[in-house]
PDB file of C-alpha atoms in Angstrom:
ATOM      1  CA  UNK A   1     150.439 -26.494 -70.060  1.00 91.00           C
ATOM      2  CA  UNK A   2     152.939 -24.851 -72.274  1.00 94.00           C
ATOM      3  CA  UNK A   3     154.374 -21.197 -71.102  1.00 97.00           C
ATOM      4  CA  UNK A   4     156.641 -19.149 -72.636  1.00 97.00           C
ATOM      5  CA  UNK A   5     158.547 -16.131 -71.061  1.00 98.00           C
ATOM      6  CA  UNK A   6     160.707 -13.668 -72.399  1.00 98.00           C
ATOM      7  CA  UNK A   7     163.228 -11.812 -70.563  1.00 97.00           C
ATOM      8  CA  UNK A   8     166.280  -9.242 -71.480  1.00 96.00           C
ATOM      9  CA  UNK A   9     166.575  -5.441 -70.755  1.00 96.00           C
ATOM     10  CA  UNK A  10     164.010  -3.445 -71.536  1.00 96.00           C
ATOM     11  CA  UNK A  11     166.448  -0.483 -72.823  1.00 97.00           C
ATOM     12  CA  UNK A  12     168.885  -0.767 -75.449  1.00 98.00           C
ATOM     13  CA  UNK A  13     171.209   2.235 -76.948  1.00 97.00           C
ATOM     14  CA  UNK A  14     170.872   2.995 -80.673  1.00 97.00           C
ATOM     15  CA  UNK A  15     173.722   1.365 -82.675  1.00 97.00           C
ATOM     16  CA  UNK A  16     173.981  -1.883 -80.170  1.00 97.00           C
ATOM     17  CA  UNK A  17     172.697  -5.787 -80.149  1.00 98.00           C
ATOM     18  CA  UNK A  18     169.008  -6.318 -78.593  1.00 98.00           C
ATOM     19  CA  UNK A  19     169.549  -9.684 -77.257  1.00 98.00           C
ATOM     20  CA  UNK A  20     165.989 -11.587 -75.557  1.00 98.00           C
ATOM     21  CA  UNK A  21     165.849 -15.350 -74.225  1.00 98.00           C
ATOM     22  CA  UNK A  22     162.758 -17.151 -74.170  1.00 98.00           C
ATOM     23  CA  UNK A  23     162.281 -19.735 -71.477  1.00 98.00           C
ATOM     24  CA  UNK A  24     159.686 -22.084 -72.449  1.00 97.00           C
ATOM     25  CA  UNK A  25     158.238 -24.671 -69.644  1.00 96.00           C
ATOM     26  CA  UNK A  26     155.536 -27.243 -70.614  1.00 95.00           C
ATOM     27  CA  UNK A  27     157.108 -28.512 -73.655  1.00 92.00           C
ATOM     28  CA  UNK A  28     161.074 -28.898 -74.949  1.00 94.00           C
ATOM     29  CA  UNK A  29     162.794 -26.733 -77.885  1.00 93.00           C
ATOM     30  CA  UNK A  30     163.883 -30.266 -79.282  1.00 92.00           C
ATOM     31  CA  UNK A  31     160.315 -30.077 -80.998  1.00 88.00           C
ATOM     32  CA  UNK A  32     158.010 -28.388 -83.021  1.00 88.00           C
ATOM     33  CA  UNK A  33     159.614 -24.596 -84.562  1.00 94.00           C
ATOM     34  CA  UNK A  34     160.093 -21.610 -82.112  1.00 96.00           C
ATOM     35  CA  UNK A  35     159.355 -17.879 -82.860  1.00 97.00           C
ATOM     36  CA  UNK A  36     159.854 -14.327 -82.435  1.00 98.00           C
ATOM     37  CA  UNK A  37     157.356 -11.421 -83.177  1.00 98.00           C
ATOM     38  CA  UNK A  38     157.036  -8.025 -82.788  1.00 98.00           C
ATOM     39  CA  UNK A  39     155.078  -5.013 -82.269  1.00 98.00           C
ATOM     40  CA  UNK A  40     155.670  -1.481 -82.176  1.00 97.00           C
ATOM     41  CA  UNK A  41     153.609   0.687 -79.873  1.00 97.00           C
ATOM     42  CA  UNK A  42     150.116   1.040 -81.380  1.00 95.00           C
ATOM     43  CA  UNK A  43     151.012  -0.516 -84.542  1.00 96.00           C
ATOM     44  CA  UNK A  44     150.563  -3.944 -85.673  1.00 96.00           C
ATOM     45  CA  UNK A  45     152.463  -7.368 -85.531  1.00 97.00           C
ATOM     46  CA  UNK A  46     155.755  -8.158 -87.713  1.00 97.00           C
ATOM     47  CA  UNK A  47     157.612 -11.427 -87.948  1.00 97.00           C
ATOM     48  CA  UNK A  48     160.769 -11.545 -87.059  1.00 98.00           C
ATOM     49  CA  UNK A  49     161.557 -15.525 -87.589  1.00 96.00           C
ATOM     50  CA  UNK A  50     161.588 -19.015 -86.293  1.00 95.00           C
ATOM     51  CA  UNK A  51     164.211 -21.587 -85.609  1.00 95.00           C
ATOM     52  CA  UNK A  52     164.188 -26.001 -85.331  1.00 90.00           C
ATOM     53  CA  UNK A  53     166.439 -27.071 -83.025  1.00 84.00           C
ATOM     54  CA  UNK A  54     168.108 -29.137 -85.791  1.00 86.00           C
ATOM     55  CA  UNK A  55     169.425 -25.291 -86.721  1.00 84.00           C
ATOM     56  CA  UNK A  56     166.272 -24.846 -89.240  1.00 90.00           C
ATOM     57  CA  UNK A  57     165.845 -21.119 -89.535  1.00 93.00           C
ATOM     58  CA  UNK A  58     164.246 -18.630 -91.482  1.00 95.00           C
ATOM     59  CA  UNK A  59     163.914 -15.009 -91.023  1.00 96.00           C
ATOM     60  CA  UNK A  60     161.687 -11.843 -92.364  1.00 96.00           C
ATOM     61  CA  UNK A  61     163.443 -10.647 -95.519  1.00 95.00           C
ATOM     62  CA  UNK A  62     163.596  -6.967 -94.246  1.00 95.00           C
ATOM     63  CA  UNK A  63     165.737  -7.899 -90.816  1.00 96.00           C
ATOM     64  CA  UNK A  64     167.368 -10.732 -92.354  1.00 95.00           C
ATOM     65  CA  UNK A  65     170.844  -9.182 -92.237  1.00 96.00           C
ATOM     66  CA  UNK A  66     170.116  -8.056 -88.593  1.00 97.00           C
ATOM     67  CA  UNK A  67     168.816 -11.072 -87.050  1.00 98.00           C
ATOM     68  CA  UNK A  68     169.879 -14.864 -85.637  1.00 97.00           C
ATOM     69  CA  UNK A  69     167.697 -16.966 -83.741  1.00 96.00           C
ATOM     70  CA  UNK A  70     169.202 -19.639 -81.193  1.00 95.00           C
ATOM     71  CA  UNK A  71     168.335 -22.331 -79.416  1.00 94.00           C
ATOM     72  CA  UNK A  72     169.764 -23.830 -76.042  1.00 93.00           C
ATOM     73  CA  UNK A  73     168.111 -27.253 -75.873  1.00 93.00           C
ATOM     74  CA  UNK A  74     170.473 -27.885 -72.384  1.00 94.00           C
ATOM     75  CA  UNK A  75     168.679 -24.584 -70.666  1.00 96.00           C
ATOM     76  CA  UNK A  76     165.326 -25.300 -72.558  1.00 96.00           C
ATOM     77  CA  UNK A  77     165.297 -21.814 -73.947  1.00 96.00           C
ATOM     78  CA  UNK A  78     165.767 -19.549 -77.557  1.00 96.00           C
ATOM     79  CA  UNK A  79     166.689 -16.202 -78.140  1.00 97.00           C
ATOM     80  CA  UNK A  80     166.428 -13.043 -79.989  1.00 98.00           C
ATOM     81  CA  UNK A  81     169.610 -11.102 -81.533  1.00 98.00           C
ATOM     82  CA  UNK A  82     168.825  -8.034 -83.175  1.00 98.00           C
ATOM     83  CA  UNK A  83     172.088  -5.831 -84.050  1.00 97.00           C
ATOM     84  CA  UNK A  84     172.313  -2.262 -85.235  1.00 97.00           C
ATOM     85  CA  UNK A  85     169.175  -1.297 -83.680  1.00 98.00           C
ATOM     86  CA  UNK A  86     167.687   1.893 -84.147  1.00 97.00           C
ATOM     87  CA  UNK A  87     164.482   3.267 -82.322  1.00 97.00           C
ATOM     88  CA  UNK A  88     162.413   1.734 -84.803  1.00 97.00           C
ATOM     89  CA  UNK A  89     163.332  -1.271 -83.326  1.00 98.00           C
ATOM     90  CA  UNK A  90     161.118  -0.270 -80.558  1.00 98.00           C
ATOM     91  CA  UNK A  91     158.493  -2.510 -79.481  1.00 98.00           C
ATOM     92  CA  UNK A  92     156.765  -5.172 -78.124  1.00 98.00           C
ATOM     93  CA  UNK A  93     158.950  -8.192 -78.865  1.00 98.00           C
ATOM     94  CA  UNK A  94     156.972 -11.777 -78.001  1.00 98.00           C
ATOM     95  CA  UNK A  95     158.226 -14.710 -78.538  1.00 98.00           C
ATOM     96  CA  UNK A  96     155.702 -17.983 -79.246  1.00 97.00           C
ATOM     97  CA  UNK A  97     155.516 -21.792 -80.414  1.00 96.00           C
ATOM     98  CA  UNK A  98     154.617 -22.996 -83.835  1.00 92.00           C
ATOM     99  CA  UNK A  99     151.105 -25.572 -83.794  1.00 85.00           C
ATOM    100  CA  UNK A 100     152.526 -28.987 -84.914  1.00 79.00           C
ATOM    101  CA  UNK A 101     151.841 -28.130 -88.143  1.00 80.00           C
ATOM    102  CA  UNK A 102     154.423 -25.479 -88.495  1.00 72.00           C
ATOM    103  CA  UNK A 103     152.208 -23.201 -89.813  1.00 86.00           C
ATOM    104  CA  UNK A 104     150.063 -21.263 -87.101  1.00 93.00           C
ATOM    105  CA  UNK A 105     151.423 -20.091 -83.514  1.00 95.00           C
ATOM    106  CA  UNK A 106     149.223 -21.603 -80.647  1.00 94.00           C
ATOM    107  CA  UNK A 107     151.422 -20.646 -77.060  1.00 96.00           C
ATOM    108  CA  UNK A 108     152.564 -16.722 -76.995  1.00 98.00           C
ATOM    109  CA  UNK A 109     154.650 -15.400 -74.103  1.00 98.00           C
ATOM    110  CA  UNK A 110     153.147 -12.399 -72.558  1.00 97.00           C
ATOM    111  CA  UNK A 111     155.660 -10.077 -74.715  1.00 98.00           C
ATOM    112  CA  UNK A 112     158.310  -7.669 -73.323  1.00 98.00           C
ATOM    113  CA  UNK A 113     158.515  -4.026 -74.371  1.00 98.00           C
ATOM    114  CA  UNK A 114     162.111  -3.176 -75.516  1.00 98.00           C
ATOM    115  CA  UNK A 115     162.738   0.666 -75.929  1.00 98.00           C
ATOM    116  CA  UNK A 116     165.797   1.530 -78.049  1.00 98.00           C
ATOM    117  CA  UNK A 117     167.014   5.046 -76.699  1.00 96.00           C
ATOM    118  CA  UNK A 118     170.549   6.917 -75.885  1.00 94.00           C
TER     119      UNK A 118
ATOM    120  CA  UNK B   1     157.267  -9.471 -98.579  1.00 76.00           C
ATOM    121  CA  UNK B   2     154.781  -6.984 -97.572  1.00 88.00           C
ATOM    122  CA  UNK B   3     151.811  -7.288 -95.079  1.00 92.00           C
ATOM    123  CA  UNK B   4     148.606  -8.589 -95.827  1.00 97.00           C
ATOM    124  CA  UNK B   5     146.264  -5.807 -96.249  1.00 98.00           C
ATOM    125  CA  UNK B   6     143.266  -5.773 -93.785  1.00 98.00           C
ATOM    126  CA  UNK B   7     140.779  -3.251 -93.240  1.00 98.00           C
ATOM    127  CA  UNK B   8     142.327  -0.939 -90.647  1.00 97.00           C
ATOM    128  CA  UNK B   9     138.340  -0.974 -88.775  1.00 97.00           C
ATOM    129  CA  UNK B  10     134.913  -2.423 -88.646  1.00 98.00           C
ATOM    130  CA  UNK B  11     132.194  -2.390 -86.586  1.00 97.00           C
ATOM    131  CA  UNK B  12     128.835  -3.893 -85.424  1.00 96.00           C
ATOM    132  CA  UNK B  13     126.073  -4.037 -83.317  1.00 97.00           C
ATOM    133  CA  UNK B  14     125.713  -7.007 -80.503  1.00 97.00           C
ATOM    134  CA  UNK B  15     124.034 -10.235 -83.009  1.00 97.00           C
ATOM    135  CA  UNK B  16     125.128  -9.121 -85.775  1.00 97.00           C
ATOM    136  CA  UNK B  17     127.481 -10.632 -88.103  1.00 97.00           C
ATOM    137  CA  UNK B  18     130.746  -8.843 -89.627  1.00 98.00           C
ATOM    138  CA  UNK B  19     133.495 -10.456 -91.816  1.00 98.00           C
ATOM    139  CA  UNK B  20     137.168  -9.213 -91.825  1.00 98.00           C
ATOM    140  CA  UNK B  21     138.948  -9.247 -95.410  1.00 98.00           C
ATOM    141  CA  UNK B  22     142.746 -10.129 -95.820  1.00 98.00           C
ATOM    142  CA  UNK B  23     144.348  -9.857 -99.123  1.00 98.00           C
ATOM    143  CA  UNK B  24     147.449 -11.233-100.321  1.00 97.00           C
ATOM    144  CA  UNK B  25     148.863 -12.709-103.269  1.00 96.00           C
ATOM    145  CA  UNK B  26     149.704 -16.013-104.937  1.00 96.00           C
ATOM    146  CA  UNK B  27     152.350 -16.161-103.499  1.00 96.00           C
ATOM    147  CA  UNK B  28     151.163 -16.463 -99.721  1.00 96.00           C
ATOM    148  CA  UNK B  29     147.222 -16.415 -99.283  1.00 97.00           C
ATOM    149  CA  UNK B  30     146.499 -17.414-102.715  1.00 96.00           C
ATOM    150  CA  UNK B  31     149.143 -20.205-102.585  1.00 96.00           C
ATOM    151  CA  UNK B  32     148.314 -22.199 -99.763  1.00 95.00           C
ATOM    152  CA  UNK B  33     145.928 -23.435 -97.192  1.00 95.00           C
ATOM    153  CA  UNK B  34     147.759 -21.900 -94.398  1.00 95.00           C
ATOM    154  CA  UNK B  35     146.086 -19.200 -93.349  1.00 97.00           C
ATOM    155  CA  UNK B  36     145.384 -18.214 -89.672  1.00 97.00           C
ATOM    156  CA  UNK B  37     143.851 -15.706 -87.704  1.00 98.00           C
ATOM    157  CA  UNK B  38     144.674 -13.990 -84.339  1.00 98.00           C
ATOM    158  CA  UNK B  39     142.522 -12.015 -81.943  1.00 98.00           C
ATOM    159  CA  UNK B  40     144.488  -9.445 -79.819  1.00 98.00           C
ATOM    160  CA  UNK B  41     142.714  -7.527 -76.938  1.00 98.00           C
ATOM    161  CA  UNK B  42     144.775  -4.737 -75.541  1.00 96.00           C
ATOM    162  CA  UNK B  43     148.159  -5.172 -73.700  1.00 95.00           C
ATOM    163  CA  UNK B  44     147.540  -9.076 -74.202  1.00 97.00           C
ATOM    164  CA  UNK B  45     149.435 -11.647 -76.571  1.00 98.00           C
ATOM    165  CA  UNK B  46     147.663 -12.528 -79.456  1.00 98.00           C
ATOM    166  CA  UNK B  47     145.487 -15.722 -79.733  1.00 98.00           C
ATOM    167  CA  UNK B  48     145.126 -17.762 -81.894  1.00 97.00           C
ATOM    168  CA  UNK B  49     140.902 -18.177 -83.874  1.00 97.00           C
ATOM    169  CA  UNK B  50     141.741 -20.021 -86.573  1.00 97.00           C
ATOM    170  CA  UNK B  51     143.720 -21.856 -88.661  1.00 96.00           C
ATOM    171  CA  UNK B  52     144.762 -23.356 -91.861  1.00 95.00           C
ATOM    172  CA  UNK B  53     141.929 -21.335 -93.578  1.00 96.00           C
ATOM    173  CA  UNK B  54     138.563 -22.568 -92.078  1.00 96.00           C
ATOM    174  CA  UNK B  55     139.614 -24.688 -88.533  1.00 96.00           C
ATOM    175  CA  UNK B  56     138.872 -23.951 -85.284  1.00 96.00           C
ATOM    176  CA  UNK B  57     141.141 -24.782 -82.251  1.00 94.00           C
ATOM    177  CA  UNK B  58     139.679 -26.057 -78.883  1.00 93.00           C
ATOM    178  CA  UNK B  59     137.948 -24.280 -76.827  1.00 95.00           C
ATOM    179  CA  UNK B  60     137.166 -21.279 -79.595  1.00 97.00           C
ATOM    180  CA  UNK B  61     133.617 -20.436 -80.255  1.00 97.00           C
ATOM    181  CA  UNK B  62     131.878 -21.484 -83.086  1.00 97.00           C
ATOM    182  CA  UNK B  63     130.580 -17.919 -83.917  1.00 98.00           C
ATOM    183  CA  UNK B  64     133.776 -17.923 -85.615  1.00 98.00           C
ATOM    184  CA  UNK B  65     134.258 -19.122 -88.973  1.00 98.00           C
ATOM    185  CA  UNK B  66     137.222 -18.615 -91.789  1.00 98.00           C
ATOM    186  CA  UNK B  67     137.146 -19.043 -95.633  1.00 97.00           C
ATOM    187  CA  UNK B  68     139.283 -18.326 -98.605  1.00 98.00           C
ATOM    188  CA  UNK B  69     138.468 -17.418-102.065  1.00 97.00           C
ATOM    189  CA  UNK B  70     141.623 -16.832-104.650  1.00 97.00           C
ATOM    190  CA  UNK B  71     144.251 -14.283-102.887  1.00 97.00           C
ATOM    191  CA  UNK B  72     141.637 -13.064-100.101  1.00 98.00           C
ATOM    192  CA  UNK B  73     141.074 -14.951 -96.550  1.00 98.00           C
ATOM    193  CA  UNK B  74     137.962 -14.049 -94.529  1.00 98.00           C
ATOM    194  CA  UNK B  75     136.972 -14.096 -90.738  1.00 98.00           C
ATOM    195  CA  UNK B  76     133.386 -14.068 -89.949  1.00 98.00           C
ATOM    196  CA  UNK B  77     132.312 -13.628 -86.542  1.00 98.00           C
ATOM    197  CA  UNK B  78     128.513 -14.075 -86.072  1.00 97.00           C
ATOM    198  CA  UNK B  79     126.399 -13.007 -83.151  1.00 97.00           C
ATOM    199  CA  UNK B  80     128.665 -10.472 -82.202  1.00 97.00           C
ATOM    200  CA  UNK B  81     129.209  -9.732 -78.373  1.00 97.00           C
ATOM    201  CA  UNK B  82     130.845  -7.126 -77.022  1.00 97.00           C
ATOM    202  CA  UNK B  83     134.151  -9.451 -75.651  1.00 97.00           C
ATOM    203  CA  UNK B  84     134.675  -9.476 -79.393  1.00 98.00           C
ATOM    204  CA  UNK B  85     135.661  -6.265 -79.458  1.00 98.00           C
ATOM    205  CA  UNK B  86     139.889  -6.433 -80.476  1.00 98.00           C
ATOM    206  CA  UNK B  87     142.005  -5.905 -83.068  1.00 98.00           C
ATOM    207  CA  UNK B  88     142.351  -9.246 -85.823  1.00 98.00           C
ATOM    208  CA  UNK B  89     145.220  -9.854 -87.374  1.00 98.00           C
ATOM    209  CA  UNK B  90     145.493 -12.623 -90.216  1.00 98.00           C
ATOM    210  CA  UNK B  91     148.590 -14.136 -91.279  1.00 97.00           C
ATOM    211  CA  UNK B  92     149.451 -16.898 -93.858  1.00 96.00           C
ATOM    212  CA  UNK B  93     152.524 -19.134 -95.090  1.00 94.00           C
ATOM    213  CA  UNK B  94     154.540 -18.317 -98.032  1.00 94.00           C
ATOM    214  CA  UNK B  95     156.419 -19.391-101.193  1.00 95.00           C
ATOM    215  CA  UNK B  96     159.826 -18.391 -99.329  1.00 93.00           C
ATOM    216  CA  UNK B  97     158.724 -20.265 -95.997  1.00 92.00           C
ATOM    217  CA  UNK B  98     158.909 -17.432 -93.722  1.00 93.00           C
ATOM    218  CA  UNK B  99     155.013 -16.066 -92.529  1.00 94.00           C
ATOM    219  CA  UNK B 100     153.277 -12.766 -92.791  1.00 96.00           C
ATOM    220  CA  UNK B 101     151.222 -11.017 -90.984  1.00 97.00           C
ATOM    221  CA  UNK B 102     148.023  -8.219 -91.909  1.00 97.00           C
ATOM    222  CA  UNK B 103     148.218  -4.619 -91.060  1.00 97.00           C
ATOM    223  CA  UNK B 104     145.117  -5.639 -88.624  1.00 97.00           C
ATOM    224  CA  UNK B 105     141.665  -4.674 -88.106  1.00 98.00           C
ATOM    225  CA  UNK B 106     140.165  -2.911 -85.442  1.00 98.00           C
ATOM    226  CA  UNK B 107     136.802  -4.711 -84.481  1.00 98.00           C
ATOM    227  CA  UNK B 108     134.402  -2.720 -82.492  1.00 97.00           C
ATOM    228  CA  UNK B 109     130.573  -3.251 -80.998  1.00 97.00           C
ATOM    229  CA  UNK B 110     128.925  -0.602 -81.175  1.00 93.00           C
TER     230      UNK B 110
END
């Protein structure tokens, strides 16, 4: 069975880097495409990106010059940098697996709240 | 790219049937058979209902159904129960190869 888990502090200061790793168990990073997502508090979901472990990525247009997506194949794990945050960068950030396909998400991680605040 | 645009709520009564809109344009819905459909209940991940337009994955009911007609996707969900009751988001592929996702709909049985 495929998990994912995401992990990284839950409280970031405005102006700084929001870094998250995803540990994924089940499967390896050397396949399929890898994602982030996120949602603000009551709001709905926004795409942050994926990434191929062959250095494939692509990102959402609006964070593009904010974001990079990584992947550690020797720790089995991804991750999340998000600079210059502000507190709309608030949210529920999850990270998930792409289907085979590449073209639908069919493991999620549970999601981890990350609250951007002085 | 902007978000899909969903109704923001529906509703129905347990049996019934109610169908979720998504609207997009060529360049994403309209454009390609890659459209898929999430079911969120509260303080849970997402999950996925269906994808590439019309498929269901394992172990998803078949009271839910997808279809696609020009730049708007539809979810149907037919003899509503009241586990159904979630918010829906729909997302799709696009021409750049990044994804979208819809503003979401909140589904409740009344």
């Amino acid at each position: 069975q495929v998990q994912l888990q995401e992990s990284g502090p839950g409280l970031v200061k405005p102006s700084e880097t929001l870094s998250l790793t995803c540990t994924v168990s089940g499967d390896s990073v050397s396949t399929y495409y890898w994602s982030w997502i996120r949602q603000p508090p009551g709001k709905g979901l926004e795409w942050i990106g994926y990434i191929h472990h062959s250095g494939s990525s692509n990102y959402n247009p609006s964070l593009k010059s904010r974001v990079t997506i990584s992947v550690d194949t020797s720790k089995n794990q991804f991750s999340l940098n998000l600079s210059s945050v502000t507190a709309a960068d608030t949210a529920v950030y999850y990270c998930a697996r792409y289907a085979p396909s590449a073209k639908y998400l069919d493991y999620w991680g549970q999601g981890t709240l990350v609250t951007v605040s002085s | 790219q902007s978000a899909l645009a969903q109704p923001a709520s529906v509703s129905g009564s347990p049996g019934q049937s109610i169908t979720i809109s998504c609207t997009g344009t060529s360049s994403d819905v309209g454009g390609y058979n890659y459209v898929s459909w999430y079911q969120q209940h509260p303080g849970k991940a997402p999950k996925v209902m269906i994808y590439d337009v019309n498929n269901r994955p394992s172990g998803v009911s078949s009271r839910f159904s997808g279809s696609k007609s020009g730049n708007t996707a539809s979810l149907t969900i037919s003899g509503l129960q009241a586990e159904d009751e979630a918010d829906y988001y729909c997302s799709s592929y696009t021409s750049s190869r990044t994804r979208v996702f819809g503003g979401g709909t909140k589904l409740t049985v009344l």
